[in-house]
GROMACS .gro file of C-alpha atoms in nm:
model
  206
    1UNK     CA    1   0.318  -0.529   0.155
    2UNK     CA    2   0.533  -0.593  -0.141
    3UNK     CA    3   0.513  -0.817  -0.432
    4UNK     CA    4   0.719  -0.958  -0.729
    5UNK     CA    5   0.629  -0.938  -1.139
    6UNK     CA    6   0.492  -1.246  -1.325
    7UNK     CA    7   0.486  -1.313  -1.681
    8UNK     CA    8   0.153  -1.333  -1.836
    9UNK     CA    9   0.086  -1.731  -1.755
   10UNK     CA   10  -0.157  -1.745  -2.017
   11UNK     CA   11  -0.116  -1.807  -2.452
   12UNK     CA   12  -0.408  -1.774  -2.588
   13UNK     CA   13  -0.466  -1.696  -2.953
   14UNK     CA   14  -0.691  -1.395  -2.857
   15UNK     CA   15  -0.535  -1.121  -2.632
   16UNK     CA   16  -0.628  -1.142  -2.273
   17UNK     CA   17  -0.637  -0.853  -2.079
   18UNK     CA   18  -0.414  -0.772  -1.756
   19UNK     CA   19  -0.715  -0.789  -1.535
   20UNK     CA   20  -0.844  -1.137  -1.685
   21UNK     CA   21  -0.529  -1.242  -1.600
   22UNK     CA   22  -0.514  -1.096  -1.277
   23UNK     CA   23  -0.879  -1.232  -1.166
   24UNK     CA   24  -0.760  -1.577  -1.294
   25UNK     CA   25  -0.452  -1.580  -1.055
   26UNK     CA   26  -0.686  -1.518  -0.761
   27UNK     CA   27  -0.940  -1.745  -0.847
   28UNK     CA   28  -0.653  -1.996  -0.856
   29UNK     CA   29  -0.422  -1.909  -0.601
   30UNK     CA   30  -0.666  -1.794  -0.304
   31UNK     CA   31  -0.531  -1.557  -0.053
   32UNK     CA   32  -0.319  -1.394  -0.305
   33UNK     CA   33  -0.291  -1.026  -0.376
   34UNK     CA   34  -0.248  -0.918  -0.765
   35UNK     CA   35  -0.167  -0.561  -0.864
   36UNK     CA   36  -0.139  -0.371  -1.191
   37UNK     CA   37   0.137  -0.122  -1.163
   38UNK     CA   38   0.271   0.029  -1.482
   39UNK     CA   39   0.128  -0.245  -1.757
   40UNK     CA   40   0.323  -0.544  -1.494
   41UNK     CA   41   0.108  -0.769  -1.275
   42UNK     CA   42   0.274  -0.798  -0.953
   43UNK     CA   43   0.146  -1.100  -0.719
   44UNK     CA   44   0.179  -1.089  -0.336
   45UNK     CA   45   0.140  -1.409  -0.129
   46UNK     CA   46  -0.045  -1.421   0.209
   47UNK     CA   47   0.126  -1.185   0.447
   48UNK     CA   48   0.246  -1.347   0.757
   49UNK     CA   49   0.165  -1.309   1.123
   50UNK     CA   50   0.439  -1.031   1.196
   51UNK     CA   51   0.359  -0.831   0.883
   52UNK     CA   52  -0.045  -0.842   1.007
   53UNK     CA   53   0.063  -0.784   1.324
   54UNK     CA   54   0.239  -0.468   1.230
   55UNK     CA   55  -0.041  -0.375   1.033
   56UNK     CA   56  -0.308  -0.397   1.307
   57UNK     CA   57  -0.086  -0.187   1.555
   58UNK     CA   58  -0.037   0.088   1.315
   59UNK     CA   59  -0.394   0.126   1.295
   60UNK     CA   60  -0.397   0.202   1.625
   61UNK     CA   61  -0.294   0.537   1.641
   62UNK     CA   62  -0.520   0.619   1.325
   63UNK     CA   63  -0.835   0.518   1.490
   64UNK     CA   64  -0.723   0.692   1.822
   65UNK     CA   65  -0.669   1.032   1.633
   66UNK     CA   66  -1.021   0.962   1.537
   67UNK     CA   67  -0.962   0.932   1.196
   68UNK     CA   68  -1.217   0.659   1.166
   69UNK     CA   69  -1.478   0.852   1.266
   70UNK     CA   70  -1.640   1.117   1.084
   71UNK     CA   71  -1.492   1.300   0.733
   72UNK     CA   72  -1.249   1.019   0.680
   73UNK     CA   73  -1.250   0.615   0.730
   74UNK     CA   74  -0.934   0.385   0.825
   75UNK     CA   75  -0.915   0.102   0.564
   76UNK     CA   76  -0.735  -0.228   0.467
   77UNK     CA   77  -0.678  -0.345   0.118
   78UNK     CA   78  -0.878  -0.099  -0.094
   79UNK     CA   79  -0.851  -0.066  -0.446
   80UNK     CA   80  -0.646   0.264  -0.558
   81UNK     CA   81  -0.717   0.326  -0.957
   82UNK     CA   82  -0.374   0.443  -1.052
   83UNK     CA   83  -0.368   0.692  -1.360
   84UNK     CA   84  -0.034   0.526  -1.477
   85UNK     CA   85  -0.187   0.276  -1.730
   86UNK     CA   86  -0.568   0.148  -1.838
   87UNK     CA   87  -0.588  -0.119  -1.617
   88UNK     CA   88  -0.356  -0.009  -1.362
   89UNK     CA   89  -0.448  -0.028  -1.025
   90UNK     CA   90  -0.258  -0.112  -0.654
   91UNK     CA   91  -0.405  -0.245  -0.338
   92UNK     CA   92  -0.213  -0.063  -0.058
   93UNK     CA   93  -0.218  -0.245   0.286
   94UNK     CA   94  -0.386   0.075   0.464
   95UNK     CA   95  -0.513   0.364   0.343
   96UNK     CA   96  -0.645   0.670   0.521
   97UNK     CA   97  -0.962   0.754   0.287
   98UNK     CA   98  -1.229   1.031   0.282
   99UNK     CA   99  -1.543   0.882   0.427
  100UNK     CA  100  -1.767   0.922   0.074
  101UNK     CA  101  -1.542   0.667  -0.079
  102UNK     CA  102  -1.833   0.467  -0.224
  103UNK     CA  103  -1.925   0.751  -0.382
  104UNK     CA  104  -1.595   0.734  -0.597
  105UNK     CA  105  -1.587   0.370  -0.776
  106UNK     CA  106  -1.392   0.340  -1.088
  107UNK     CA  107  -1.393  -0.007  -1.187
  108UNK     CA  108  -1.250  -0.346  -1.082
  109UNK     CA  109  -1.312  -0.239  -0.724
  110UNK     CA  110  -1.085  -0.018  -0.712
  111UNK     CA  111  -1.154   0.403  -0.628
  112UNK     CA  112  -1.070   0.726  -0.747
  113UNK     CA  113  -0.732   0.853  -0.576
  114UNK     CA  114  -0.839   1.156  -0.500
  115UNK     CA  115  -1.053   1.001  -0.210
  116UNK     CA  116  -0.708   0.888  -0.086
  117UNK     CA  117  -0.522   1.079   0.178
  118UNK     CA  118  -0.276   0.849   0.253
  119UNK     CA  119  -0.166   0.501   0.165
  120UNK     CA  120   0.054   0.297   0.363
  121UNK     CA  121   0.279  -0.024   0.279
  122UNK     CA  122   0.451  -0.276   0.543
  123UNK     CA  123   0.723  -0.443   0.356
  124UNK     CA  124   0.732  -0.861   0.283
  125UNK     CA  125   1.008  -1.032   0.071
  126UNK     CA  126   1.032  -0.787  -0.199
  127UNK     CA  127   1.064  -0.469  -0.054
  128UNK     CA  128   1.204  -0.284  -0.328
  129UNK     CA  129   0.854  -0.275  -0.529
  130UNK     CA  130   0.747  -0.079  -0.187
  131UNK     CA  131   1.016   0.166  -0.201
  132UNK     CA  132   1.082   0.220  -0.576
  133UNK     CA  133   0.766   0.094  -0.777
  134UNK     CA  134   0.524   0.216  -0.532
  135UNK     CA  135   0.663   0.510  -0.515
  136UNK     CA  136   0.632   0.604  -0.886
  137UNK     CA  137   0.270   0.484  -0.911
  138UNK     CA  138   0.155   0.635  -0.531
  139UNK     CA  139   0.297   0.978  -0.666
  140UNK     CA  140   0.168   0.990  -1.000
  141UNK     CA  141  -0.177   0.896  -0.869
  142UNK     CA  142  -0.101   1.223  -0.664
  143UNK     CA  143  -0.156   1.065  -0.298
  144UNK     CA  144  -0.039   1.330  -0.064
  145UNK     CA  145   0.143   1.106   0.159
  146UNK     CA  146   0.300   0.750   0.152
  147UNK     CA  147   0.432   0.583   0.423
  148UNK     CA  148   0.633   0.260   0.447
  149UNK     CA  149   0.693   0.026   0.743
  150UNK     CA  150   1.012  -0.121   0.593
  151UNK     CA  151   1.118  -0.418   0.822
  152UNK     CA  152   1.376  -0.521   0.612
  153UNK     CA  153   1.598  -0.203   0.708
  154UNK     CA  154   1.448  -0.129   1.024
  155UNK     CA  155   1.294   0.214   0.937
  156UNK     CA  156   0.984   0.400   0.885
  157UNK     CA  157   0.937   0.642   0.554
  158UNK     CA  158   0.770   0.915   0.524
  159UNK     CA  159   0.706   1.052   0.184
  160UNK     CA  160   0.496   1.378   0.103
  161UNK     CA  161   0.443   1.666  -0.181
  162UNK     CA  162   0.425   1.403  -0.511
  163UNK     CA  163   0.576   1.566  -0.822
  164UNK     CA  164   0.553   1.389  -1.139
  165UNK     CA  165   0.634   1.027  -1.028
  166UNK     CA  166   0.814   1.076  -0.705
  167UNK     CA  167   0.780   1.239  -0.411
  168UNK     CA  168   0.969   1.563  -0.311
  169UNK     CA  169   1.039   1.484   0.000
  170UNK     CA  170   1.107   1.117   0.147
  171UNK     CA  171   1.260   1.104   0.515
  172UNK     CA  172   1.360   0.776   0.621
  173UNK     CA  173   1.296   0.761   1.017
  174UNK     CA  174   1.513   0.535   1.238
  175UNK     CA  175   1.415   0.364   1.579
  176UNK     CA  176   1.418   0.616   1.902
  177UNK     CA  177   1.181   0.884   1.704
  178UNK     CA  178   0.855   0.999   1.714
  179UNK     CA  179   0.714   1.078   1.348
  180UNK     CA  180   0.419   1.362   1.335
  181UNK     CA  181   0.238   1.297   1.027
  182UNK     CA  182   0.126   1.553   0.770
  183UNK     CA  183  -0.215   1.763   0.928
  184UNK     CA  184  -0.348   1.673   0.592
  185UNK     CA  185  -0.438   1.317   0.661
  186UNK     CA  186  -0.740   1.525   0.878
  187UNK     CA  187  -0.583   1.498   1.205
  188UNK     CA  188  -0.237   1.493   1.463
  189UNK     CA  189  -0.147   1.135   1.394
  190UNK     CA  190   0.218   1.085   1.624
  191UNK     CA  191   0.424   0.741   1.542
  192UNK     CA  192   0.683   0.551   1.783
  193UNK     CA  193   0.934   0.404   1.488
  194UNK     CA  194   1.045   0.146   1.759
  195UNK     CA  195   0.733   0.059   1.861
  196UNK     CA  196   0.568  -0.013   1.510
  197UNK     CA  197   0.899  -0.194   1.379
  198UNK     CA  198   0.917  -0.443   1.710
  199UNK     CA  199   0.530  -0.534   1.613
  200UNK     CA  200   0.654  -0.646   1.279
  201UNK     CA  201   0.936  -0.839   1.397
  202UNK     CA  202   0.867  -1.245   1.405
  203UNK     CA  203   0.821  -1.325   1.799
  204UNK     CA  204   1.054  -1.605   1.962
  205UNK     CA  205   0.917  -1.830   2.239
  206UNK     CA  206   1.164  -1.842   2.537
   0.00000   0.00000   0.00000
């Protein structure tokens, strides 16, 4: 899910941590997602129905492959602690994580990136965050596989082999392609690009 940077909304005499500001924003605006990446706040409104539908649809092949039973789990909206700053964390739309993730809580409901085998984002209004800002953040965290359902350009991006603040391999896939994800996630998962992108489009009544 994409987001937009916001300026610090409070002007107290005493310095306020970004985590405190993030908590305050979420309290004032229920349903909003707040992340801290590279020392900047990213605030995302509640997703629309097509976004939620795409996310539900893409979970199905992961669960069907057995990734939610045994050594791994398929979860939504789990905090990922980032090494890019003292308070940095992201909340990916979908993740494949080790089943013992509960043992690796860092703080602020965010978990050690070593537990994450895959992160996935479904783009919303500000798609650039998912294709730029979060690419660097997830690479720095050494997340092995990053998938982006790019509703803006009708592409499925698969990024693998993190090196520094980027991924060595980044391939966009178009409708009509079948994409098999790396075995490192724990099972063979093949995604139908056209089917996934179709679920992320608004439905119109006849």
